[in-house]
mmCIF file of N, CA, C and O in Angstrom:
data_model
loop_
_atom_site.group_PDB
_atom_site.id
_atom_site.type_symbol
_atom_site.label_atom_id
_atom_site.label_comp_id
_atom_site.label_asym_id
_atom_site.label_seq_id
_atom_site.Cartn_x
_atom_site.Cartn_y
_atom_site.Cartn_z
ATOM 1 N N MET A 1 88.951 -54.706 154.836
ATOM 2 C CA MET A 1 88.783 -55.627 153.732
ATOM 3 C C MET A 1 87.433 -56.338 153.880
ATOM 4 O O MET A 1 87.099 -56.831 154.940
ATOM 5 N N GLY A 2 86.682 -56.387 152.789
ATOM 6 C CA GLY A 2 85.370 -57.013 152.828
ATOM 7 C C GLY A 2 85.451 -58.531 152.749
ATOM 8 O O GLY A 2 86.514 -59.100 152.524
ATOM 9 N N GLU A 3 84.290 -59.156 152.921
ATOM 10 C CA GLU A 3 84.232 -60.625 152.889
ATOM 11 C C GLU A 3 84.680 -61.171 151.543
ATOM 12 O O GLU A 3 85.358 -62.176 151.464
ATOM 13 N N LYS A 4 84.272 -60.499 150.459
ATOM 14 C CA LYS A 4 84.632 -60.969 149.124
ATOM 15 C C LYS A 4 86.142 -60.978 148.929
ATOM 16 O O LYS A 4 86.707 -61.925 148.384
ATOM 17 N N GLU A 5 86.801 -59.912 149.369
ATOM 18 C CA GLU A 5 88.257 -59.829 149.236
ATOM 19 C C GLU A 5 88.938 -60.904 150.074
ATOM 20 O O GLU A 5 89.874 -61.541 149.620
ATOM 21 N N LYS A 6 88.441 -61.099 151.299
ATOM 22 C CA LYS A 6 89.006 -62.140 152.176
ATOM 23 C C LYS A 6 88.861 -63.510 151.542
ATOM 24 O O LYS A 6 89.772 -64.326 151.574
ATOM 25 N N GLU A 7 87.684 -63.767 150.978
ATOM 26 C CA GLU A 7 87.430 -65.059 150.341
ATOM 27 C C GLU A 7 88.367 -65.253 149.140
ATOM 28 O O GLU A 7 88.909 -66.339 148.943
ATOM 29 N N LEU A 8 88.561 -64.195 148.373
ATOM 30 C CA LEU A 8 89.431 -64.282 147.201
ATOM 31 C C LEU A 8 90.872 -64.600 147.608
ATOM 32 O O LEU A 8 91.526 -65.448 146.995
ATOM 33 N N ILE A 9 91.357 -63.963 148.672
ATOM 34 C CA ILE A 9 92.722 -64.219 149.143
ATOM 35 C C ILE A 9 92.842 -65.660 149.631
ATOM 36 O O ILE A 9 93.842 -66.335 149.379
ATOM 37 N N GLU A 10 91.804 -66.170 150.285
ATOM 38 C CA GLU A 10 91.819 -67.559 150.742
ATOM 39 C C GLU A 10 91.830 -68.523 149.549
ATOM 40 O O GLU A 10 92.531 -69.534 149.563
ATOM 41 N N ILE A 11 91.101 -68.191 148.504
ATOM 42 C CA ILE A 11 91.096 -69.011 147.281
ATOM 43 C C ILE A 11 92.476 -68.976 146.635
ATOM 44 O O ILE A 11 92.990 -70.006 146.179
ATOM 45 N N GLU A 12 93.097 -67.810 146.602
ATOM 46 C CA GLU A 12 94.462 -67.713 146.070
ATOM 47 C C GLU A 12 95.408 -68.599 146.892
ATOM 48 O O GLU A 12 96.228 -69.323 146.335
ATOM 49 N N ARG A 13 95.264 -68.548 148.226
ATOM 50 C CA ARG A 13 96.118 -69.354 149.091
ATOM 51 C C ARG A 13 95.929 -70.845 148.802
ATOM 52 O O ARG A 13 96.904 -71.579 148.654
ATOM 53 N N GLN A 14 94.682 -71.263 148.704
ATOM 54 C CA GLN A 14 94.390 -72.673 148.408
ATOM 55 C C GLN A 14 95.022 -73.080 147.070
ATOM 56 O O GLN A 14 95.552 -74.186 146.944
ATOM 57 N N SER A 15 94.943 -72.201 146.096
ATOM 58 C CA SER A 15 95.456 -72.545 144.766
ATOM 59 C C SER A 15 96.976 -72.699 144.788
ATOM 60 O O SER A 15 97.524 -73.534 144.072
ATOM 61 N N ILE A 16 97.661 -71.932 145.639
ATOM 62 C CA ILE A 16 99.125 -72.045 145.734
ATOM 63 C C ILE A 16 99.505 -73.375 146.385
ATOM 64 O O ILE A 16 100.496 -73.991 146.003
ATOM 65 N N VAL A 17 98.709 -73.823 147.357
ATOM 66 C CA VAL A 17 98.952 -75.131 147.973
ATOM 67 C C VAL A 17 98.949 -76.205 146.881
ATOM 68 O O VAL A 17 99.823 -77.071 146.834
ATOM 69 N N ILE A 18 97.986 -76.129 145.972
ATOM 70 C CA ILE A 18 97.892 -77.110 144.888
ATOM 71 C C ILE A 18 98.996 -76.868 143.855
ATOM 72 O O ILE A 18 99.560 -77.820 143.302
ATOM 73 N N LEU A 19 99.334 -75.610 143.614
ATOM 74 C CA LEU A 19 100.424 -75.293 142.674
ATOM 75 C C LEU A 19 101.731 -75.931 143.154
ATOM 76 O O LEU A 19 102.512 -76.445 142.354
ATOM 77 N N LYS A 20 101.943 -75.924 144.482
ATOM 78 C CA LYS A 20 103.146 -76.548 145.053
ATOM 79 C C LYS A 20 103.145 -78.061 144.846
ATOM 80 O O LYS A 20 104.201 -78.680 144.856
ATOM 81 N N GLN A 21 101.961 -78.645 144.669
ATOM 82 C CA GLN A 21 101.866 -80.081 144.408
ATOM 83 C C GLN A 21 101.951 -80.380 142.914
ATOM 84 O O GLN A 21 101.909 -81.538 142.509
ATOM 85 N N THR A 22 102.037 -79.322 142.104
ATOM 86 C CA THR A 22 102.057 -79.470 140.647
ATOM 87 C C THR A 22 103.459 -79.249 140.093
ATOM 88 O O THR A 22 103.881 -79.945 139.170
ATOM 89 N N PHE A 23 104.172 -78.256 140.644
ATOM 90 C CA PHE A 23 105.508 -77.900 140.159
ATOM 91 C C PHE A 23 106.547 -78.006 141.276
ATOM 92 O O PHE A 23 106.259 -77.702 142.427
ATOM 93 N N SER A 24 107.767 -78.388 140.895
ATOM 94 C CA SER A 24 108.853 -78.484 141.872
ATOM 95 C C SER A 24 109.710 -77.219 141.826
ATOM 96 O O SER A 24 109.629 -76.438 140.885
ATOM 97 N N ASP A 25 110.531 -77.055 142.848
ATOM 98 C CA ASP A 25 111.538 -75.984 142.921
ATOM 99 C C ASP A 25 110.958 -74.571 142.906
ATOM 100 O O ASP A 25 111.614 -73.644 142.464
ATOM 101 N N ILE A 26 109.732 -74.396 143.394
ATOM 102 C CA ILE A 26 109.157 -73.044 143.473
ATOM 103 C C ILE A 26 109.731 -72.340 144.696
ATOM 104 O O ILE A 26 109.740 -72.892 145.789
ATOM 105 N N LYS A 27 110.203 -71.127 144.477
ATOM 106 C CA LYS A 27 110.696 -70.319 145.595
ATOM 107 C C LYS A 27 109.690 -69.223 145.959
ATOM 108 O O LYS A 27 109.498 -68.897 147.122
ATOM 109 N N GLU A 28 109.057 -68.646 144.930
ATOM 110 C CA GLU A 28 108.173 -67.507 145.165
ATOM 111 C C GLU A 28 107.058 -67.482 144.125
ATOM 112 O O GLU A 28 107.276 -67.839 142.968
ATOM 113 N N VAL A 29 105.877 -67.047 144.558
ATOM 114 C CA VAL A 29 104.740 -66.869 143.649
ATOM 115 C C VAL A 29 104.164 -65.479 143.892
ATOM 116 O O VAL A 29 103.891 -65.106 145.029
ATOM 117 N N LYS A 30 104.002 -64.733 142.803
ATOM 118 C CA LYS A 30 103.348 -63.425 142.888
ATOM 119 C C LYS A 30 102.056 -63.517 142.088
ATOM 120 O O LYS A 30 102.086 -63.802 140.893
ATOM 121 N N ILE A 31 100.941 -63.290 142.762
ATOM 122 C CA ILE A 31 99.649 -63.310 142.076
ATOM 123 C C ILE A 31 99.350 -61.886 141.619
ATOM 124 O O ILE A 31 99.177 -60.989 142.440
ATOM 125 N N GLU A 32 99.320 -61.692 140.310
ATOM 126 C CA GLU A 32 99.080 -60.351 139.774
ATOM 127 C C GLU A 32 97.603 -60.001 139.841
ATOM 128 O O GLU A 32 97.231 -58.902 140.202
ATOM 129 N N LYS A 33 96.766 -60.961 139.459
ATOM 130 C CA LYS A 33 95.321 -60.751 139.590
ATOM 131 C C LYS A 33 94.618 -62.092 139.491
ATOM 132 O O LYS A 33 95.189 -63.083 139.046
ATOM 133 N N THR A 34 93.377 -62.098 139.931
ATOM 134 C CA THR A 34 92.555 -63.299 139.892
ATOM 135 C C THR A 34 91.205 -62.930 139.305
ATOM 136 O O THR A 34 90.607 -61.934 139.701
ATOM 137 N N GLY A 35 90.756 -63.731 138.356
ATOM 138 C CA GLY A 35 89.437 -63.530 137.773
ATOM 139 C C GLY A 35 88.537 -64.697 138.127
ATOM 140 O O GLY A 35 89.005 -65.814 138.327
ATOM 141 N N HIS A 36 87.231 -64.429 138.208
ATOM 142 C CA HIS A 36 86.269 -65.494 138.532
ATOM 143 C C HIS A 36 85.302 -65.652 137.366
ATOM 144 O O HIS A 36 84.715 -64.680 136.917
ATOM 145 N N ASN A 37 85.183 -66.873 136.879
ATOM 146 C CA ASN A 37 84.243 -67.173 135.806
ATOM 147 C C ASN A 37 82.969 -67.697 136.453
ATOM 148 O O ASN A 37 82.923 -68.836 136.921
ATOM 149 N N LYS A 38 81.940 -66.861 136.487
ATOM 150 C CA LYS A 38 80.699 -67.250 137.172
ATOM 151 C C LYS A 38 80.011 -68.425 136.486
ATOM 152 O O LYS A 38 79.363 -69.234 137.121
ATOM 153 N N ALA A 39 80.167 -68.539 135.173
ATOM 154 C CA ALA A 39 79.514 -69.625 134.431
ATOM 155 C C ALA A 39 80.082 -70.987 134.824
ATOM 156 O O ALA A 39 79.337 -71.938 135.054
ATOM 157 N N THR A 40 81.411 -71.080 134.931
ATOM 158 C CA THR A 40 82.034 -72.377 135.241
ATOM 159 C C THR A 40 82.362 -72.520 136.721
ATOM 160 O O THR A 40 82.619 -73.626 137.194
ATOM 161 N N GLY A 41 82.407 -71.399 137.445
ATOM 162 C CA GLY A 41 82.762 -71.444 138.860
ATOM 163 C C GLY A 41 84.264 -71.495 139.094
ATOM 164 O O GLY A 41 84.718 -71.554 140.224
ATOM 165 N N SER A 42 85.034 -71.459 138.027
ATOM 166 C CA SER A 42 86.491 -71.543 138.185
ATOM 167 C C SER A 42 87.099 -70.156 138.345
ATOM 168 O O SER A 42 86.475 -69.143 138.012
ATOM 169 N N TYR A 43 88.303 -70.155 138.852
ATOM 170 C CA TYR A 43 89.078 -68.930 138.997
ATOM 171 C C TYR A 43 90.262 -69.008 138.049
ATOM 172 O O TYR A 43 90.803 -70.081 137.810
ATOM 173 N N ARG A 44 90.679 -67.862 137.530
ATOM 174 C CA ARG A 44 91.850 -67.805 136.666
ATOM 175 C C ARG A 44 92.879 -66.951 137.386
ATOM 176 O O ARG A 44 92.629 -65.799 137.697
ATOM 177 N N MET A 45 94.024 -67.564 137.691
ATOM 178 C CA MET A 45 95.093 -66.871 138.402
ATOM 179 C C MET A 45 96.157 -66.409 137.408
ATOM 180 O O MET A 45 96.613 -67.203 136.583
ATOM 181 N N PHE A 46 96.530 -65.153 137.497
ATOM 182 C CA PHE A 46 97.621 -64.598 136.688
ATOM 183 C C PHE A 46 98.821 -64.470 137.620
ATOM 184 O O PHE A 46 98.785 -63.668 138.556
ATOM 185 N N VAL A 47 99.852 -65.281 137.386
ATOM 186 C CA VAL A 47 100.943 -65.359 138.349
ATOM 187 C C VAL A 47 102.316 -65.208 137.702
ATOM 188 O O VAL A 47 102.487 -65.409 136.504
ATOM 189 N N GLU A 48 103.260 -64.852 138.561
ATOM 190 C CA GLU A 48 104.672 -64.959 138.221
ATOM 191 C C GLU A 48 105.263 -65.936 139.227
ATOM 192 O O GLU A 48 105.081 -65.792 140.431
ATOM 193 N N VAL A 49 105.938 -66.963 138.708
ATOM 194 C CA VAL A 49 106.559 -67.975 139.559
ATOM 195 C C VAL A 49 108.066 -67.858 139.408
ATOM 196 O O VAL A 49 108.582 -67.763 138.292
ATOM 197 N N ILE A 50 108.759 -67.846 140.546
ATOM 198 C CA ILE A 50 110.222 -67.767 140.555
ATOM 199 C C ILE A 50 110.747 -69.058 141.163
ATOM 200 O O ILE A 50 110.261 -69.488 142.216
ATOM 201 N N ASN A 51 111.722 -69.661 140.491
ATOM 202 C CA ASN A 51 112.242 -70.932 141.003
ATOM 203 C C ASN A 51 113.439 -70.704 141.919
ATOM 204 O O ASN A 51 113.855 -69.563 142.173
ATOM 205 N N ASN A 52 114.005 -71.806 142.421
ATOM 206 C CA ASN A 52 115.083 -71.735 143.418
ATOM 207 C C ASN A 52 116.356 -71.082 142.908
ATOM 208 O O ASN A 52 117.194 -70.669 143.705
ATOM 209 N N ILE A 53 116.535 -71.015 141.585
ATOM 210 C CA ILE A 53 117.762 -70.384 141.064
ATOM 211 C C ILE A 53 117.479 -69.011 140.441
ATOM 212 O O ILE A 53 118.288 -68.480 139.707
ATOM 213 N N GLY A 54 116.287 -68.456 140.747
ATOM 214 C CA GLY A 54 115.992 -67.081 140.355
ATOM 215 C C GLY A 54 115.392 -66.902 138.979
ATOM 216 O O GLY A 54 115.169 -65.776 138.544
ATOM 217 N N GLU A 55 115.116 -68.001 138.265
ATOM 218 C CA GLU A 55 114.442 -67.868 136.970
ATOM 219 C C GLU A 55 112.963 -67.649 137.220
ATOM 220 O O GLU A 55 112.401 -68.220 138.154
ATOM 221 N N SER A 56 112.326 -66.842 136.369
ATOM 222 C CA SER A 56 110.903 -66.580 136.576
ATOM 223 C C SER A 56 110.124 -66.788 135.289
ATOM 224 O O SER A 56 110.675 -66.743 134.193
ATOM 225 N N VAL A 57 108.844 -67.012 135.451
ATOM 226 C CA VAL A 57 107.935 -67.182 134.327
ATOM 227 C C VAL A 57 106.574 -66.642 134.732
ATOM 228 O O VAL A 57 106.169 -66.753 135.889
ATOM 229 N N LYS A 58 105.903 -66.011 133.773
ATOM 230 C CA LYS A 58 104.534 -65.537 134.003
ATOM 231 C C LYS A 58 103.597 -66.424 133.206
ATOM 232 O O LYS A 58 103.853 -66.707 132.035
ATOM 233 N N PHE A 59 102.532 -66.885 133.863
ATOM 234 C CA PHE A 59 101.533 -67.688 133.170
ATOM 235 C C PHE A 59 100.219 -67.617 133.933
ATOM 236 O O PHE A 59 100.147 -67.006 134.996
ATOM 237 N N THR A 60 99.195 -68.226 133.387
ATOM 238 C CA THR A 60 97.904 -68.271 134.058
ATOM 239 C C THR A 60 97.526 -69.733 134.288
ATOM 240 O O THR A 60 97.986 -70.614 133.577
ATOM 241 N N TYR A 61 96.717 -69.938 135.311
ATOM 242 C CA TYR A 61 96.151 -71.268 135.528
ATOM 243 C C TYR A 61 94.741 -71.136 136.068
ATOM 244 O O TYR A 61 94.387 -70.116 136.657
ATOM 245 N N SER A 62 93.941 -72.166 135.829
ATOM 246 C CA SER A 62 92.593 -72.164 136.375
ATOM 247 C C SER A 62 92.563 -73.012 137.642
ATOM 248 O O SER A 62 93.355 -73.935 137.795
ATOM 249 N N PHE A 63 91.654 -72.656 138.530
ATOM 250 C CA PHE A 63 91.556 -73.334 139.822
ATOM 251 C C PHE A 63 90.079 -73.492 140.185
ATOM 252 O O PHE A 63 89.308 -72.550 140.077
ATOM 253 N N TRP A 64 89.710 -74.710 140.595
ATOM 254 C CA TRP A 64 88.365 -74.976 141.087
ATOM 255 C C TRP A 64 88.451 -75.185 142.582
ATOM 256 O O TRP A 64 89.033 -76.164 143.030
ATOM 257 N N LYS A 65 87.868 -74.261 143.342
ATOM 258 C CA LYS A 65 87.974 -74.369 144.796
ATOM 259 C C LYS A 65 87.169 -75.555 145.318
ATOM 260 O O LYS A 65 87.561 -76.199 146.276
ATOM 261 N N GLU A 66 86.034 -75.874 144.686
ATOM 262 C CA GLU A 66 85.206 -76.984 145.159
ATOM 263 C C GLU A 66 85.954 -78.309 145.047
ATOM 264 O O GLU A 66 85.853 -79.172 145.891
ATOM 265 N N ARG A 67 86.704 -78.467 143.949
ATOM 266 C CA ARG A 67 87.442 -79.718 143.724
ATOM 267 C C ARG A 67 88.870 -79.622 144.248
ATOM 268 O O ARG A 67 89.596 -80.605 144.228
ATOM 269 N N ASP A 68 89.263 -78.419 144.647
ATOM 270 C CA ASP A 68 90.622 -78.196 145.141
ATOM 271 C C ASP A 68 91.640 -78.681 144.113
ATOM 272 O O ASP A 68 92.584 -79.398 144.430
ATOM 273 N N GLU A 69 91.408 -78.283 142.841
ATOM 274 C CA GLU A 69 92.338 -78.727 141.809
ATOM 275 C C GLU A 69 92.611 -77.638 140.789
ATOM 276 O O GLU A 69 91.795 -76.751 140.561
ATOM 277 N N ILE A 70 93.783 -77.737 140.208
ATOM 278 C CA ILE A 70 94.186 -76.833 139.141
ATOM 279 C C ILE A 70 93.772 -77.475 137.827
ATOM 280 O O ILE A 70 93.961 -78.676 137.622
ATOM 281 N N GLY A 71 93.195 -76.661 136.972
ATOM 282 C CA GLY A 71 92.808 -77.143 135.652
ATOM 283 C C GLY A 71 93.907 -76.823 134.653
ATOM 284 O O GLY A 71 95.067 -77.143 134.861
ATOM 285 N N SER A 72 93.530 -76.126 133.622
ATOM 286 C CA SER A 72 94.489 -75.847 132.551
ATOM 287 C C SER A 72 95.490 -74.777 132.963
ATOM 288 O O SER A 72 95.184 -73.882 133.745
ATOM 289 N N TYR A 73 96.699 -74.917 132.450
ATOM 290 C CA TYR A 73 97.706 -73.865 132.612
ATOM 291 C C TYR A 73 98.593 -73.886 131.384
ATOM 292 O O TYR A 73 98.754 -74.907 130.738
ATOM 293 N N GLY A 74 99.141 -72.723 131.090
ATOM 294 C CA GLY A 74 100.023 -72.620 129.938
ATOM 295 C C GLY A 74 101.455 -72.887 130.346
ATOM 296 O O GLY A 74 101.927 -72.346 131.336
ATOM 297 N N ILE A 75 102.135 -73.756 129.585
ATOM 298 C CA ILE A 75 103.562 -73.982 129.840
ATOM 299 C C ILE A 75 104.336 -72.954 129.026
ATOM 300 O O ILE A 75 104.251 -72.933 127.800
ATOM 301 N N VAL A 76 105.043 -72.087 129.726
ATOM 302 C CA VAL A 76 105.782 -71.014 129.080
ATOM 303 C C VAL A 76 107.285 -71.279 129.140
ATOM 304 O O VAL A 76 108.016 -70.988 128.208
ATOM 305 N N ASN A 77 107.736 -71.840 130.266
ATOM 306 C CA ASN A 77 109.162 -72.080 130.459
ATOM 307 C C ASN A 77 109.329 -73.372 131.256
ATOM 308 O O ASN A 77 109.104 -73.389 132.460
ATOM 309 N N THR A 78 109.745 -74.435 130.584
ATOM 310 C CA THR A 78 109.848 -75.736 131.255
ATOM 311 C C THR A 78 110.984 -75.771 132.279
ATOM 312 O O THR A 78 111.020 -76.653 133.125
ATOM 313 N N ASN A 79 111.913 -74.816 132.210
ATOM 314 C CA ASN A 79 112.962 -74.742 133.239
ATOM 315 C C ASN A 79 112.361 -74.373 134.589
ATOM 316 O O ASN A 79 112.844 -74.813 135.625
ATOM 317 N N VAL A 80 111.337 -73.526 134.569
ATOM 318 C CA VAL A 80 110.711 -73.085 135.812
ATOM 319 C C VAL A 80 109.500 -73.952 136.131
ATOM 320 O O VAL A 80 109.267 -74.307 137.283
ATOM 321 N N GLN A 81 108.739 -74.307 135.117
ATOM 322 C CA GLN A 81 107.518 -75.080 135.310
ATOM 323 C C GLN A 81 107.827 -76.574 135.214
ATOM 324 O O GLN A 81 107.408 -77.252 134.297
ATOM 325 N N LYS A 82 108.569 -77.060 136.205
ATOM 326 C CA LYS A 82 108.932 -78.479 136.255
ATOM 327 C C LYS A 82 107.877 -79.223 137.039
ATOM 328 O O LYS A 82 107.566 -78.847 138.179
ATOM 329 N N GLU A 83 107.337 -80.276 136.436
ATOM 330 C CA GLU A 83 106.348 -81.059 137.160
ATOM 331 C C GLU A 83 106.994 -81.697 138.379
ATOM 332 O O GLU A 83 108.148 -82.120 138.332
ATOM 333 N N GLY A 84 106.261 -81.729 139.457
ATOM 334 C CA GLY A 84 106.783 -82.305 140.686
ATOM 335 C C GLY A 84 106.146 -81.633 141.880
ATOM 336 O O GLY A 84 105.091 -81.026 141.773
ATOM 337 N N ILE A 85 106.819 -81.728 143.009
ATOM 338 C CA ILE A 85 106.280 -81.185 144.254
ATOM 339 C C ILE A 85 107.316 -80.268 144.898
ATOM 340 O O ILE A 85 108.507 -80.570 144.891
ATOM 341 N N THR A 86 106.855 -79.147 145.422
ATOM 342 C CA THR A 86 107.698 -78.240 146.200
ATOM 343 C C THR A 86 107.371 -78.468 147.669
ATOM 344 O O THR A 86 106.245 -78.202 148.100
ATOM 345 N N ASP A 87 108.343 -78.996 148.422
ATOM 346 C CA ASP A 87 108.127 -79.264 149.852
ATOM 347 C C ASP A 87 108.488 -78.061 150.721
ATOM 348 O O ASP A 87 107.978 -77.913 151.823
ATOM 349 N N SER A 88 109.395 -77.228 150.236
ATOM 350 C CA SER A 88 109.868 -76.102 151.042
ATOM 351 C C SER A 88 108.829 -74.976 151.071
ATOM 352 O O SER A 88 107.897 -74.949 150.270
ATOM 353 N N LYS A 89 109.018 -74.056 152.005
ATOM 354 C CA LYS A 89 108.144 -72.882 152.113
ATOM 355 C C LYS A 89 108.298 -72.020 150.864
ATOM 356 O O LYS A 89 109.391 -71.886 150.312
ATOM 357 N N VAL A 90 107.188 -71.421 150.451
ATOM 358 C CA VAL A 90 107.163 -70.569 149.278
ATOM 359 C C VAL A 90 106.689 -69.182 149.716
ATOM 360 O O VAL A 90 105.694 -69.061 150.432
ATOM 361 N N LYS A 91 107.422 -68.158 149.286
ATOM 362 C CA LYS A 91 106.989 -66.783 149.557
ATOM 363 C C LYS A 91 105.866 -66.449 148.576
ATOM 364 O O LYS A 91 105.969 -66.750 147.388
ATOM 365 N N VAL A 92 104.801 -65.851 149.085
ATOM 366 C CA VAL A 92 103.651 -65.530 148.247
ATOM 367 C C VAL A 92 103.313 -64.055 148.381
ATOM 368 O O VAL A 92 103.295 -63.513 149.480
ATOM 369 N N THR A 93 103.061 -63.414 147.240
ATOM 370 C CA THR A 93 102.489 -62.075 147.234
ATOM 371 C C THR A 93 101.094 -62.212 146.631
ATOM 372 O O THR A 93 100.943 -62.628 145.480
ATOM 373 N N TYR A 94 100.081 -61.902 147.440
ATOM 374 C CA TYR A 94 98.701 -62.039 146.995
ATOM 375 C C TYR A 94 98.306 -60.849 146.122
ATOM 376 O O TYR A 94 99.002 -59.840 146.066
ATOM 377 N N SER A 95 97.144 -60.978 145.474
ATOM 378 C CA SER A 95 96.707 -59.927 144.552
ATOM 379 C C SER A 95 96.434 -58.602 145.266
ATOM 380 O O SER A 95 96.436 -57.551 144.634
ATOM 381 N N ASP A 96 96.240 -58.644 146.582
ATOM 382 C CA ASP A 96 96.025 -57.392 147.327
ATOM 383 C C ASP A 96 97.340 -56.772 147.807
ATOM 384 O O ASP A 96 97.350 -55.770 148.506
ATOM 385 N N GLY A 97 98.462 -57.397 147.428
ATOM 386 C CA GLY A 97 99.780 -56.848 147.784
ATOM 387 C C GLY A 97 100.350 -57.393 149.078
ATOM 388 O O GLY A 97 101.521 -57.188 149.380
ATOM 389 N N LYS A 98 99.519 -58.095 149.870
ATOM 390 C CA LYS A 98 100.018 -58.660 151.127
ATOM 391 C C LYS A 98 100.928 -59.851 150.834
ATOM 392 O O LYS A 98 100.756 -60.523 149.828
ATOM 393 N N GLU A 99 101.861 -60.093 151.745
ATOM 394 C CA GLU A 99 102.807 -61.195 151.570
ATOM 395 C C GLU A 99 102.618 -62.241 152.644
ATOM 396 O O GLU A 99 102.134 -61.935 153.739
ATOM 397 N N GLY A 100 103.021 -63.451 152.315
ATOM 398 C CA GLY A 100 102.931 -64.532 153.276
ATOM 399 C C GLY A 100 103.811 -65.678 152.841
ATOM 400 O O GLY A 100 104.565 -65.568 151.882
ATOM 401 N N GLU A 101 103.699 -66.781 153.584
ATOM 402 C CA GLU A 101 104.456 -67.994 153.264
ATOM 403 C C GLU A 101 103.506 -69.177 153.303
ATOM 404 O O GLU A 101 102.630 -69.251 154.146
ATOM 405 N N ILE A 102 103.717 -70.075 152.367
ATOM 406 C CA ILE A 102 102.896 -71.291 152.317
ATOM 407 C C ILE A 102 103.840 -72.475 152.244
ATOM 408 O O ILE A 102 104.716 -72.511 151.412
#
């Protein structure tokens, strides 16, 4: 894996840390792909989030690594996208297919 891929996976990891501070009851996050906007410096994450009772939702969110913050995201399912904090470990599947826990 090259430096660019490693950096991208680290950015995905950082964004999930912030996602856990944005939504409650997250059990699992699957990152389908990540895009980088060179003009704004932001990243766009395409994810599927699964909550503690097995409901899932697919949406995108923007992430600024310099500010360590999530920007805009689409609310698709308020049952899954509950504002709050997830304190428990979350299973993560990164865009390269590797799995981990955050």
